[in-house]
mmCIF file of C-alpha atoms in Angstrom:
data_model
loop_
_atom_site.group_PDB
_atom_site.id
_atom_site.type_symbol
_atom_site.label_atom_id
_atom_site.label_comp_id
_atom_site.label_asym_id
_atom_site.label_seq_id
_atom_site.Cartn_x
_atom_site.Cartn_y
_atom_site.Cartn_z
ATOM 1 C CA MET C 28 0.046 0.046 -0.034
ATOM 2 C CA SER C 29 1.128 3.482 -0.656
ATOM 3 C CA ALA C 30 1.749 6.012 2.282
ATOM 4 C CA THR C 31 -1.511 7.809 0.975
ATOM 5 C CA ASP C 32 -3.870 4.887 0.653
ATOM 6 C CA ALA C 33 -5.548 5.629 4.175
ATOM 7 C CA ALA C 34 -4.936 9.394 4.302
ATOM 8 C CA PHE C 35 -8.503 10.581 4.971
ATOM 9 C CA LYS C 36 -7.765 14.173 6.303
ATOM 10 C CA GLY C 37 -8.592 17.767 5.340
ATOM 11 C CA SER C 38 -11.456 18.209 3.359
ATOM 12 C CA ILE C 39 -11.724 14.737 2.445
ATOM 13 C CA PRO C 40 -14.031 13.680 5.259
ATOM 14 C CA THR C 41 -16.483 16.247 4.405
ATOM 15 C CA VAL C 42 -16.345 15.352 0.686
ATOM 16 C CA TYR C 43 -16.566 11.797 1.292
ATOM 17 C CA GLU C 44 -19.754 12.101 3.529
ATOM 18 C CA GLN C 45 -21.387 14.509 1.288
ATOM 19 C CA TYR C 46 -20.800 12.819 -2.151
ATOM 20 C CA LEU C 47 -20.278 9.120 -1.560
ATOM 21 C CA GLY C 48 -22.162 8.539 1.587
ATOM 22 C CA PRO C 49 -25.641 8.425 0.025
ATOM 23 C CA LEU C 50 -24.182 7.109 -3.301
ATOM 24 C CA LEU C 51 -21.987 4.259 -2.328
ATOM 25 C CA PHE C 52 -22.412 3.228 1.315
ATOM 26 C CA GLU C 53 -25.599 3.885 2.642
ATOM 27 C CA PRO C 54 -27.442 0.933 0.691
ATOM 28 C CA PHE C 55 -24.879 -1.346 2.044
ATOM 29 C CA ALA C 56 -24.997 0.181 5.536
ATOM 30 C CA GLU C 57 -28.623 -0.599 5.752
ATOM 31 C CA ASP C 58 -27.719 -4.023 4.726
ATOM 32 C CA LEU C 59 -24.989 -4.929 7.482
ATOM 33 C CA ALA C 60 -27.294 -3.391 10.056
ATOM 34 C CA ARG C 61 -30.283 -5.739 9.152
ATOM 35 C CA ARG C 62 -28.202 -8.451 9.488
ATOM 36 C CA LEU C 63 -27.607 -7.596 13.244
ATOM 37 C CA THR C 64 -31.361 -7.216 13.904
ATOM 38 C CA ASP C 65 -31.229 -10.740 15.943
ATOM 39 C CA VAL C 66 -28.680 -9.053 18.581
ATOM 40 C CA PRO C 67 -31.518 -7.637 21.222
ATOM 41 C CA GLN C 68 -28.849 -6.604 23.696
ATOM 42 C CA GLY C 69 -25.077 -6.440 24.269
ATOM 43 C CA ARG C 70 -22.107 -4.842 22.665
ATOM 44 C CA ILE C 71 -21.373 -4.123 19.114
ATOM 45 C CA LEU C 72 -17.806 -2.906 18.072
ATOM 46 C CA GLU C 73 -17.663 -1.241 14.552
ATOM 47 C CA THR C 74 -14.131 -1.023 13.104
ATOM 48 C CA ALA C 75 -12.860 1.569 10.435
ATOM 49 C CA ALA C 76 -16.174 3.342 11.226
ATOM 50 C CA GLY C 77 -15.290 6.419 8.814
ATOM 51 C CA THR C 78 -18.022 9.200 9.122
ATOM 52 C CA GLY C 79 -20.291 6.880 10.823
ATOM 53 C CA ILE C 80 -22.431 5.656 7.867
ATOM 54 C CA VAL C 81 -23.028 2.136 9.350
ATOM 55 C CA THR C 82 -23.023 3.521 12.984
ATOM 56 C CA ARG C 83 -26.001 5.923 12.160
ATOM 57 C CA ALA C 84 -27.964 2.691 10.599
ATOM 58 C CA LEU C 85 -27.198 0.246 13.504
ATOM 59 C CA ALA C 86 -28.443 2.997 15.679
ATOM 60 C CA LYS C 87 -31.616 3.539 13.861
ATOM 61 C CA THR C 88 -32.032 -0.187 13.173
ATOM 62 C CA LEU C 89 -30.867 -1.625 16.591
ATOM 63 C CA GLN C 90 -32.681 -1.620 19.964
ATOM 64 C CA GLY C 91 -31.587 0.608 22.395
ATOM 65 C CA GLN C 92 -30.085 -1.768 24.772
ATOM 66 C CA VAL C 93 -27.367 -2.744 22.263
ATOM 67 C CA GLU C 94 -24.111 -0.604 23.118
ATOM 68 C CA ILE C 95 -22.239 0.394 20.202
ATOM 69 C CA THR C 96 -18.601 1.247 20.173
ATOM 70 C CA ALA C 97 -17.618 2.965 16.827
ATOM 71 C CA THR C 98 -13.962 3.264 16.210
ATOM 72 C CA ASP C 99 -11.673 4.431 13.392
ATOM 73 C CA LEU C 100 -7.854 5.284 12.998
ATOM 74 C CA ASN C 101 -8.348 8.340 11.631
ATOM 75 C CA GLN C 102 -9.668 11.069 14.027
ATOM 76 C CA ALA C 103 -10.834 13.573 11.332
ATOM 77 C CA MET C 104 -13.346 11.008 10.282
ATOM 78 C CA LEU C 105 -14.666 10.268 13.602
ATOM 79 C CA ASP C 106 -14.894 13.932 14.369
ATOM 80 C CA LEU C 107 -17.254 14.150 11.492
ATOM 81 C CA ALA C 108 -19.058 11.213 12.527
ATOM 82 C CA GLN C 109 -19.689 12.201 15.780
ATOM 83 C CA SER C 110 -20.939 15.630 14.871
ATOM 84 C CA ARG C 111 -23.571 13.391 12.831
ATOM 85 C CA LEU C 112 -25.016 11.525 15.324
ATOM 86 C CA GLU C 113 -25.640 11.768 19.127
ATOM 87 C CA ALA C 114 -27.040 8.770 21.101
ATOM 88 C CA PRO C 115 -26.627 7.397 24.379
ATOM 89 C CA ASN C 116 -25.878 3.979 23.320
ATOM 90 C CA VAL C 117 -22.783 5.234 21.133
ATOM 91 C CA ARG C 118 -19.494 5.842 21.974
ATOM 92 C CA TRP C 119 -16.592 6.878 19.590
ATOM 93 C CA LEU C 120 -12.831 6.017 20.014
ATOM 94 C CA GLN C 121 -9.959 6.242 18.009
ATOM 95 C CA ALA C 122 -8.192 2.769 17.472
ATOM 96 C CA ASP C 123 -6.198 0.854 15.215
ATOM 97 C CA ALA C 124 -8.367 -2.317 13.914
ATOM 98 C CA GLN C 125 -4.826 -4.204 14.017
ATOM 99 C CA SER C 126 -4.265 -3.689 17.521
ATOM 100 C CA LEU C 127 -7.353 -3.207 19.482
ATOM 101 C CA PRO C 128 -7.465 -1.439 22.927
ATOM 102 C CA PHE C 129 -10.230 -3.963 24.548
ATOM 103 C CA GLU C 130 -10.068 -6.884 26.416
ATOM 104 C CA ASP C 131 -10.714 -10.511 25.118
ATOM 105 C CA ALA C 132 -14.156 -11.479 24.575
ATOM 106 C CA SER C 133 -15.641 -8.222 25.041
ATOM 107 C CA PHE C 134 -18.244 -8.135 22.098
ATOM 108 C CA ASP C 135 -21.304 -9.806 20.635
ATOM 109 C CA ALA C 136 -20.539 -8.852 17.141
ATOM 110 C CA VAL C 137 -17.665 -6.816 15.243
ATOM 111 C CA VAL C 138 -18.778 -5.110 12.165
ATOM 112 C CA CYS C 139 -16.840 -3.310 9.435
ATOM 113 C CA GLN C 140 -17.977 -1.852 6.252
ATOM 114 C CA PHE C 141 -15.487 -1.528 3.461
ATOM 115 C CA GLY C 142 -12.437 -1.163 5.687
ATOM 116 C CA VAL C 143 -10.469 -4.485 5.486
ATOM 117 C CA MET C 144 -8.988 -3.315 2.477
ATOM 118 C CA PHE C 145 -7.226 -0.808 4.257
ATOM 119 C CA PHE C 146 -5.513 -3.036 6.721
ATOM 120 C CA PRO C 147 -2.048 -3.256 6.004
ATOM 121 C CA ASP C 148 -1.885 -6.451 7.943
ATOM 122 C CA LYS C 149 -5.359 -8.141 7.302
ATOM 123 C CA LEU C 150 -4.390 -11.349 9.313
ATOM 124 C CA SER C 151 -3.989 -9.216 12.319
ATOM 125 C CA GLY C 152 -7.236 -7.315 11.785
ATOM 126 C CA TYR C 153 -9.044 -10.737 11.848
ATOM 127 C CA ARG C 154 -7.265 -11.810 14.553
ATOM 128 C CA GLU C 155 -8.117 -8.984 16.834
ATOM 129 C CA ALA C 156 -11.726 -9.163 15.747
ATOM 130 C CA LEU C 157 -11.697 -12.893 16.788
ATOM 131 C CA ARG C 158 -10.129 -12.048 20.211
ATOM 132 C CA VAL C 159 -12.576 -9.321 21.291
ATOM 133 C CA LEU C 160 -15.581 -11.726 20.204
ATOM 134 C CA LYS C 161 -17.476 -13.413 22.885
ATOM 135 C CA PRO C 162 -17.794 -17.403 22.080
ATOM 136 C CA GLY C 163 -20.764 -17.410 19.318
ATOM 137 C CA GLY C 164 -20.204 -14.043 18.485
ATOM 138 C CA ARG C 165 -19.738 -13.025 14.982
ATOM 139 C CA PHE C 166 -17.471 -10.997 12.581
ATOM 140 C CA LEU C 167 -19.499 -9.227 9.734
ATOM 141 C CA PHE C 168 -17.767 -7.157 7.120
ATOM 142 C CA ASN C 169 -18.131 -6.040 3.398
ATOM 143 C CA VAL C 170 -15.711 -5.380 0.635
ATOM 144 C CA TRP C 171 -16.113 -4.262 -2.845
ATOM 145 C CA ASN C 172 -16.404 -6.706 -5.769
ATOM 146 C CA SER C 173 -14.627 -6.518 -8.855
ATOM 147 C CA LEU C 174 -14.137 -3.155 -10.013
ATOM 148 C CA ASP C 175 -15.831 -4.252 -13.412
ATOM 149 C CA LEU C 176 -19.155 -5.120 -11.577
ATOM 150 C CA ASN C 177 -18.982 -1.341 -10.378
ATOM 151 C CA PRO C 178 -18.889 0.929 -13.428
ATOM 152 C CA VAL C 179 -19.278 4.466 -11.891
ATOM 153 C CA SER C 180 -15.741 3.856 -9.996
ATOM 154 C CA ARG C 181 -14.323 2.165 -12.657
ATOM 155 C CA VAL C 182 -14.789 5.013 -15.060
ATOM 156 C CA VAL C 183 -13.511 7.428 -12.649
ATOM 157 C CA SER C 184 -10.379 5.280 -12.087
ATOM 158 C CA GLU C 185 -9.747 4.816 -15.760
ATOM 159 C CA THR C 186 -10.208 8.507 -16.300
ATOM 160 C CA ALA C 187 -7.642 9.589 -13.305
ATOM 161 C CA ALA C 188 -5.216 6.692 -15.074
ATOM 162 C CA LYS C 189 -5.150 8.261 -18.554
ATOM 163 C CA ALA C 190 -4.496 11.732 -16.974
ATOM 164 C CA PHE C 191 -1.209 10.419 -15.863
ATOM 165 C CA PRO C 192 -0.060 7.880 -18.634
ATOM 166 C CA ASP C 193 3.392 7.628 -17.294
ATOM 167 C CA ASP C 194 2.641 7.273 -13.661
ATOM 168 C CA PRO C 195 -1.158 6.421 -13.471
ATOM 169 C CA PRO C 196 -2.651 6.730 -9.977
ATOM 170 C CA ARG C 197 -4.095 3.440 -8.928
ATOM 171 C CA PHE C 198 -5.738 4.031 -5.650
ATOM 172 C CA ILE C 199 -9.132 2.871 -6.620
ATOM 173 C CA GLU C 200 -8.562 -0.199 -8.235
ATOM 174 C CA ARG C 201 -5.414 -1.023 -5.695
ATOM 175 C CA VAL C 202 -7.032 -0.739 -2.708
ATOM 176 C CA PRO C 203 -11.034 -0.400 -2.394
ATOM 177 C CA PHE C 204 -11.527 -2.661 -5.488
ATOM 178 C CA GLY C 205 -8.175 -4.740 -4.796
ATOM 179 C CA TYR C 206 -9.782 -7.445 -2.469
ATOM 180 C CA PHE C 207 -12.797 -9.360 -4.073
ATOM 181 C CA ASP C 208 -11.565 -12.820 -4.419
ATOM 182 C CA PRO C 209 -13.477 -15.127 -2.031
ATOM 183 C CA ASP C 210 -11.367 -17.961 -1.985
ATOM 184 C CA ARG C 211 -8.662 -15.723 -0.853
ATOM 185 C CA ILE C 212 -11.106 -13.837 1.654
ATOM 186 C CA ARG C 213 -12.287 -17.081 3.236
ATOM 187 C CA GLY C 214 -8.602 -18.566 3.492
ATOM 188 C CA GLU C 215 -7.318 -15.418 5.302
ATOM 189 C CA VAL C 216 -10.274 -15.123 7.446
ATOM 190 C CA GLN C 217 -10.117 -18.977 8.388
ATOM 191 C CA GLN C 218 -6.164 -18.598 9.002
ATOM 192 C CA ALA C 219 -7.030 -16.029 11.430
ATOM 193 C CA GLY C 220 -9.038 -18.786 13.413
ATOM 194 C CA PHE C 221 -12.548 -18.450 12.188
ATOM 195 C CA GLU C 222 -13.930 -21.601 11.383
ATOM 196 C CA ASN C 223 -17.403 -21.149 9.863
ATOM 197 C CA VAL C 224 -17.105 -18.475 7.297
ATOM 198 C CA GLU C 225 -20.278 -17.577 4.932
ATOM 199 C CA ILE C 226 -19.492 -14.765 2.001
ATOM 200 C CA ASP C 227 -22.662 -13.493 -0.031
ATOM 201 C CA VAL C 228 -22.948 -11.461 -2.987
ATOM 202 C CA VAL C 229 -24.967 -8.298 -2.517
ATOM 203 C CA ASP C 230 -25.900 -6.011 -5.445
ATOM 204 C CA LYS C 231 -27.168 -2.540 -4.563
ATOM 205 C CA VAL C 232 -28.515 0.367 -6.844
ATOM 206 C CA SER C 233 -28.315 3.965 -5.874
ATOM 207 C CA ARG C 234 -29.524 7.065 -7.825
ATOM 208 C CA ALA C 235 -26.672 9.525 -8.727
ATOM 209 C CA PRO C 236 -28.302 13.028 -9.083
ATOM 210 C CA SER C 237 -25.868 13.961 -11.969
ATOM 211 C CA PRO C 238 -22.354 12.784 -12.609
ATOM 212 C CA ARG C 239 -20.824 15.412 -10.846
ATOM 213 C CA GLU C 240 -21.545 13.959 -7.374
ATOM 214 C CA PRO C 241 -19.703 10.702 -8.131
ATOM 215 C CA ALA C 242 -16.732 12.492 -9.869
ATOM 216 C CA VAL C 243 -16.087 14.937 -6.941
ATOM 217 C CA GLY C 244 -16.772 12.481 -4.275
ATOM 218 C CA LEU C 245 -14.029 9.899 -5.688
ATOM 219 C CA CYS C 246 -11.740 12.388 -7.212
ATOM 220 C CA GLN C 247 -11.758 14.575 -4.065
ATOM 221 C CA GLY C 248 -13.126 12.572 -1.454
ATOM 222 C CA THR C 249 -10.970 9.510 -1.415
ATOM 223 C CA PRO C 250 -7.366 9.022 -1.327
ATOM 224 C CA LEU C 251 -7.096 9.287 -4.748
ATOM 225 C CA ARG C 252 -7.092 12.958 -4.247
ATOM 226 C CA ALA C 253 -3.680 12.683 -2.633
ATOM 227 C CA GLU C 254 -2.391 10.750 -5.677
ATOM 228 C CA ILE C 255 -3.671 13.322 -8.098
ATOM 229 C CA GLU C 256 -2.101 16.164 -5.843
ATOM 230 C CA ALA C 257 1.194 14.394 -5.547
ATOM 231 C CA ARG C 258 1.542 14.428 -9.338
ATOM 232 C CA ALA C 259 -0.122 17.781 -10.049
ATOM 233 C CA PRO C 260 -1.920 19.585 -7.268
ATOM 234 C CA GLU C 261 -3.167 22.148 -10.075
ATOM 235 C CA ARG C 262 -4.744 19.537 -11.842
ATOM 236 C CA LEU C 263 -7.286 18.266 -9.378
ATOM 237 C CA GLU C 264 -10.301 20.412 -10.529
ATOM 238 C CA GLU C 265 -9.522 19.490 -14.298
ATOM 239 C CA ILE C 266 -9.191 15.930 -13.431
ATOM 240 C CA THR C 267 -12.602 15.785 -11.483
ATOM 241 C CA ALA C 268 -13.944 17.699 -14.774
ATOM 242 C CA ARG C 269 -12.749 15.016 -16.946
ATOM 243 C CA ALA C 270 -14.535 12.338 -14.811
ATOM 244 C CA VAL C 271 -17.631 14.499 -14.890
ATOM 245 C CA GLU C 272 -17.434 14.244 -18.857
ATOM 246 C CA ALA C 273 -16.616 10.599 -18.817
ATOM 247 C CA LEU C 274 -19.475 9.548 -16.514
ATOM 248 C CA SER C 275 -21.802 11.928 -18.709
ATOM 249 C CA GLY C 276 -20.675 10.182 -21.574
ATOM 250 C CA ARG C 277 -21.287 6.548 -20.079
ATOM 251 C CA PHE C 278 -24.455 7.480 -18.352
ATOM 252 C CA GLY C 279 -25.899 10.575 -19.628
ATOM 253 C CA ALA C 280 -25.724 14.289 -18.198
ATOM 254 C CA SER C 281 -28.627 13.967 -15.479
ATOM 255 C CA SER C 282 -29.624 11.551 -12.908
ATOM 256 C CA PHE C 283 -28.704 8.023 -13.534
ATOM 257 C CA GLU C 284 -28.626 4.341 -11.793
ATOM 258 C CA ASN C 285 -25.388 3.628 -9.953
ATOM 259 C CA ARG C 286 -25.337 -0.142 -9.858
ATOM 260 C CA MET C 287 -22.693 -1.761 -7.359
ATOM 261 C CA SER C 288 -21.754 -5.155 -6.129
ATOM 262 C CA ALA C 289 -20.051 -6.108 -2.765
ATOM 263 C CA LEU C 290 -19.166 -9.325 -0.814
ATOM 264 C CA VAL C 291 -20.624 -9.628 2.573
ATOM 265 C CA VAL C 292 -18.629 -11.756 4.970
ATOM 266 C CA THR C 293 -19.898 -13.680 8.400
ATOM 267 C CA ALA C 294 -17.292 -15.379 10.374
ATOM 268 C CA TRP C 295 -18.615 -17.032 13.622
ATOM 269 C CA ARG C 296 -16.513 -17.279 16.559
#
């Protein structure tokens, strides 16, 4: 991974929340929250909580007796998340998912949305999830499916790459869309100590108000921005405009359907 691959700072959290939250993440957050409705009480840990999109879905969907601890490595993301949700059963804590500050067998479930792809050491993250789970608890996480099955993200990734033919930025395909092999995922989760692992393909459709929203969100609200600015900071707006044009050419200049595909992994302790 590049040093900038997990850099969610500056204006990135705000752009991420505004432009990518409804478009990419909320539909899958609702799916994860629904999968935990059979937890009537106890403690749930969220790792890589980002701006709190899953946290809000959990707080809305689950009963108030469930205590939710939402963690993220990036304090800037947590600051924004905390400003969006005040709930008596939710607490926020900066923490590294690969080295969690919790006792063994502390939680009934661990949930992580589109976060494990950012773990430099995925096995450590999986082992930590196993360690803090109570017997019978589950580790629930999702990852993006192939970039070919997520055409909006693919168009933006290809546009950014074409803008720098001698040194293409590859963040989108390398990190968020670089971990979609179910056999590899199952093998690594089992290697970490989980025996019962289920993987589902989940497809969702959201609606982009226009091509501008995904272009701004992906170019300026993810670490792709750092890759662009490392090459030519003065070209950020130009490349965002190119992404708008490319998306318009593919989907039209007005509102359009954003089709997405992800894998949802459930591993039981």
